[in-house]
Amino acid sequence: MRRSALDFLGGMQSMSLAQLSAILAVTAQPFSADFAGARFIQLYLYAHRVDGLQPGVYRFWPERAELEQIGVKTQRVAAAGLSLGQELAGNACVAFSMTGDLERAARAHGDRGYRYVHFEAGAIGQCMYLAAEALGLGATGIGAFYDEKVNRYLNLTPEQGQVIYHFAIGYPVPDLRLRA
Ligand SMILES: Cc1cc2nc3c(=O)[nH]c(=O)nc-3n(C[C@H](O)[C@H](O)[C@H](O)COP(=O)(O)O)c2cc1C
């Protein structure tokens, strides 16, 4: 059943904190690859409608399973605007920027580090697709975003990495192309 949502219902319906926690937990699971010993991807969240979570921008700390709020309520406009103006990133319940520590990856793996960071982001995205579907939600990977604007919005220094991938999760609009 896993499909990419074309857009999300942007109304009042929220996702629960338990659903978000389950999705974040899968992003922290180890995955099997010869380069996967060290992790290079960091998740930032644009929380729009999550029960019990103040709308805003958060950094996810996987070791402690904690969210640290780093921004306030303009995150909906920011998520869509930074995602090349794609409204689905604002209509979702939660959108993500995955940032990657490219410098550390290059130190560990040489030129291949750049590719491995993208593999890791892709693997996390596919796990989030499946988790969202299993929880009755929908998801869309977002490869179109304004790199430098995202890096500035998140206050990333080059040493902290740069944006690699965007993602959105929420209640999908009906997709008339699909039949059960
Ligand atoms: C890496 C990646 C980037 C994507 N970027 C976008 C995007 O920027 N906007 C969008 O609407 N969909 C985006 N998608 C969703 C694709 O359009 C979708 O995966 C593709 O049409 C295949 O459909 P499916 O995922 O339902 O199999 C992206 C998907 C992936 C995996």
XYZ file of C-alpha atoms and ligand atoms in Angstrom:
211
model
C 0.000 0.000 0.000
C 2.973 2.396 0.330
C 2.480 5.345 -1.992
C 3.594 8.963 -1.950
C 0.823 11.339 -0.930
C 0.065 13.929 -3.628
C -0.859 16.433 -0.916
C -2.149 16.366 2.639
C -5.434 17.415 4.224
C -4.441 20.694 5.797
C -7.420 21.068 8.157
C -7.736 20.467 11.859
C -6.858 16.795 12.125
C -3.677 16.243 14.103
C -1.436 13.250 14.420
C -0.722 11.967 17.892
C 2.537 12.294 19.761
C 2.617 8.480 19.953
C 2.499 8.292 16.136
C 5.293 10.836 15.843
C 7.367 9.006 18.465
C 6.957 5.719 16.586
C 8.085 7.361 13.340
C 11.081 8.991 15.016
C 12.000 5.670 16.619
C 12.310 3.963 13.224
C 14.634 6.716 12.008
C 17.033 5.853 14.822
C 17.098 2.109 14.062
C 20.372 0.727 12.734
C 20.327 -0.311 9.108
C 22.448 -2.799 7.288
C 25.165 -1.371 5.044
C 28.932 -1.557 5.126
C 29.163 2.218 5.730
C 26.343 2.435 8.279
C 28.486 2.196 11.418
C 28.504 5.963 11.897
C 25.425 8.053 11.230
C 25.625 11.365 9.416
C 21.998 12.450 9.142
C 20.311 14.816 11.589
C 16.536 15.352 11.637
C 14.817 18.721 12.044
C 11.036 18.827 12.334
C 8.502 21.437 11.320
C 5.669 20.381 13.636
C 2.379 21.763 12.359
C -0.314 19.580 13.948
C 0.929 17.081 16.497
C -1.210 16.654 19.642
C 0.640 17.910 22.691
C 3.466 19.501 20.715
C 3.621 23.250 20.323
C 3.826 24.124 16.606
C 7.386 25.049 15.785
C 10.753 23.844 14.576
C 12.488 21.110 16.522
C 15.779 19.269 16.449
C 15.562 15.525 17.135
C 18.119 13.992 19.486
C 17.942 10.239 18.764
C 20.176 9.126 21.642
C 17.729 10.575 24.185
C 14.600 10.329 21.983
C 14.074 14.038 22.666
C 12.872 17.014 20.675
C 14.506 20.377 21.281
C 12.454 23.367 20.155
C 14.603 25.750 18.139
C 11.993 27.908 16.420
C 8.500 29.215 16.828
C 5.273 29.410 14.944
C 6.172 30.501 11.421
C 7.218 26.949 10.598
C 4.267 26.147 8.282
C 5.030 28.902 5.819
C 8.722 28.128 6.158
C 8.322 24.390 5.498
C 6.325 24.979 2.303
C 8.382 27.952 1.157
C 11.693 26.200 1.715
C 10.342 23.118 -0.103
C 10.228 25.103 -3.355
C 6.791 26.446 -2.490
C 5.223 22.956 -2.386
C 2.103 23.275 -0.260
C 2.191 19.648 0.825
C 5.030 20.479 3.240
C 2.747 22.995 4.974
C -0.412 20.869 4.790
C 1.263 17.849 6.387
C 1.074 17.331 10.153
C 4.857 17.334 10.296
C 7.574 18.070 7.758
C 11.273 17.314 8.048
C 14.623 18.593 6.911
C 17.288 15.895 7.001
C 20.696 17.484 7.193
C 23.939 15.623 6.616
C 27.398 16.110 8.047
C 29.204 15.953 4.710
C 32.558 17.014 6.110
C 32.658 14.204 8.680
C 31.476 11.739 6.020
C 34.307 12.851 3.697
C 36.837 12.454 6.509
C 35.538 8.926 7.192
C 34.976 7.718 3.618
C 36.712 10.130 1.234
C 34.731 11.126 -1.853
C 32.277 8.285 -1.310
C 31.103 9.979 1.892
C 28.913 12.354 -0.113
C 27.027 9.442 -1.641
C 26.741 7.556 1.663
C 25.100 10.550 3.338
C 22.449 10.503 0.607
C 22.015 6.721 0.931
C 21.426 7.170 4.658
C 18.844 9.916 4.082
C 17.091 7.722 1.522
C 17.038 4.730 3.875
C 15.561 6.847 6.667
C 12.975 8.206 4.251
C 11.875 4.741 3.148
C 11.537 3.648 6.790
C 9.397 6.727 7.442
C 7.224 5.928 4.396
C 6.495 2.461 5.804
C 5.993 3.625 9.382
C 3.595 6.376 8.290
C 1.564 3.917 6.222
C 1.452 1.386 9.067
C 0.154 4.111 11.385
C -2.669 5.125 9.025
C -0.887 8.207 7.733
C 0.735 9.056 4.416
C 4.143 10.410 3.488
C 6.018 12.093 0.665
C 9.724 12.419 0.097
C 10.624 15.919 -1.053
C 13.748 16.300 -3.114
C 12.991 19.848 -4.235
C 14.036 22.521 -1.744
C 16.124 25.686 -1.568
C 19.368 24.320 -0.098
C 20.991 27.518 1.041
C 17.799 29.028 2.405
C 17.158 25.885 4.460
C 20.709 25.960 5.821
C 20.223 29.597 6.821
C 16.759 28.996 8.304
C 18.161 26.207 10.488
C 21.244 28.282 11.338
C 23.555 25.535 10.119
C 27.254 26.223 9.935
C 29.154 24.193 7.291
C 30.658 22.152 10.153
C 27.145 21.161 11.234
C 26.258 19.980 7.741
C 23.723 20.930 5.117
C 20.277 19.939 3.997
C 20.067 16.653 2.066
C 16.377 15.726 1.916
C 12.931 16.963 2.904
C 10.005 14.822 3.939
C 6.365 15.292 4.929
C 3.881 13.138 6.850
C 0.172 13.668 7.426
C -3.293 12.679 6.242
C -3.143 12.228 2.467
C -5.709 13.705 0.107
C -7.598 10.982 -1.779
C -5.572 9.687 -4.703
C -8.062 8.730 -7.414
C -5.393 6.714 -9.212
C -5.327 4.122 -6.419
C -7.699 1.216 -5.900
C -7.646 -1.056 -2.853
C 13.982 11.229 -3.141
C 12.574 11.618 -3.455
C 12.259 12.939 -3.728
C 10.939 13.322 -4.005
N 10.635 14.642 -4.198
C 9.350 15.013 -4.351
C 8.991 16.390 -4.389
O 9.822 17.287 -4.261
N 7.672 16.697 -4.539
C 6.702 15.742 -4.638
O 5.503 16.084 -4.761
N 7.020 14.411 -4.593
C 8.297 14.051 -4.438
N 8.627 12.706 -4.336
C 7.588 11.711 -4.497
C 7.692 11.104 -5.887
O 7.035 11.955 -6.810
C 7.060 9.717 -5.865
O 7.839 8.914 -5.032
C 7.010 9.110 -7.258
O 6.058 9.805 -8.028
C 6.629 7.618 -7.212
O 5.411 7.453 -6.545
P 5.296 6.479 -5.285
O 6.224 6.982 -4.198
O 3.828 6.580 -4.891
O 5.700 5.108 -5.732
C 9.926 12.327 -4.060
C 10.241 10.986 -3.793
C 11.536 10.630 -3.486
C 11.843 9.185 -3.157
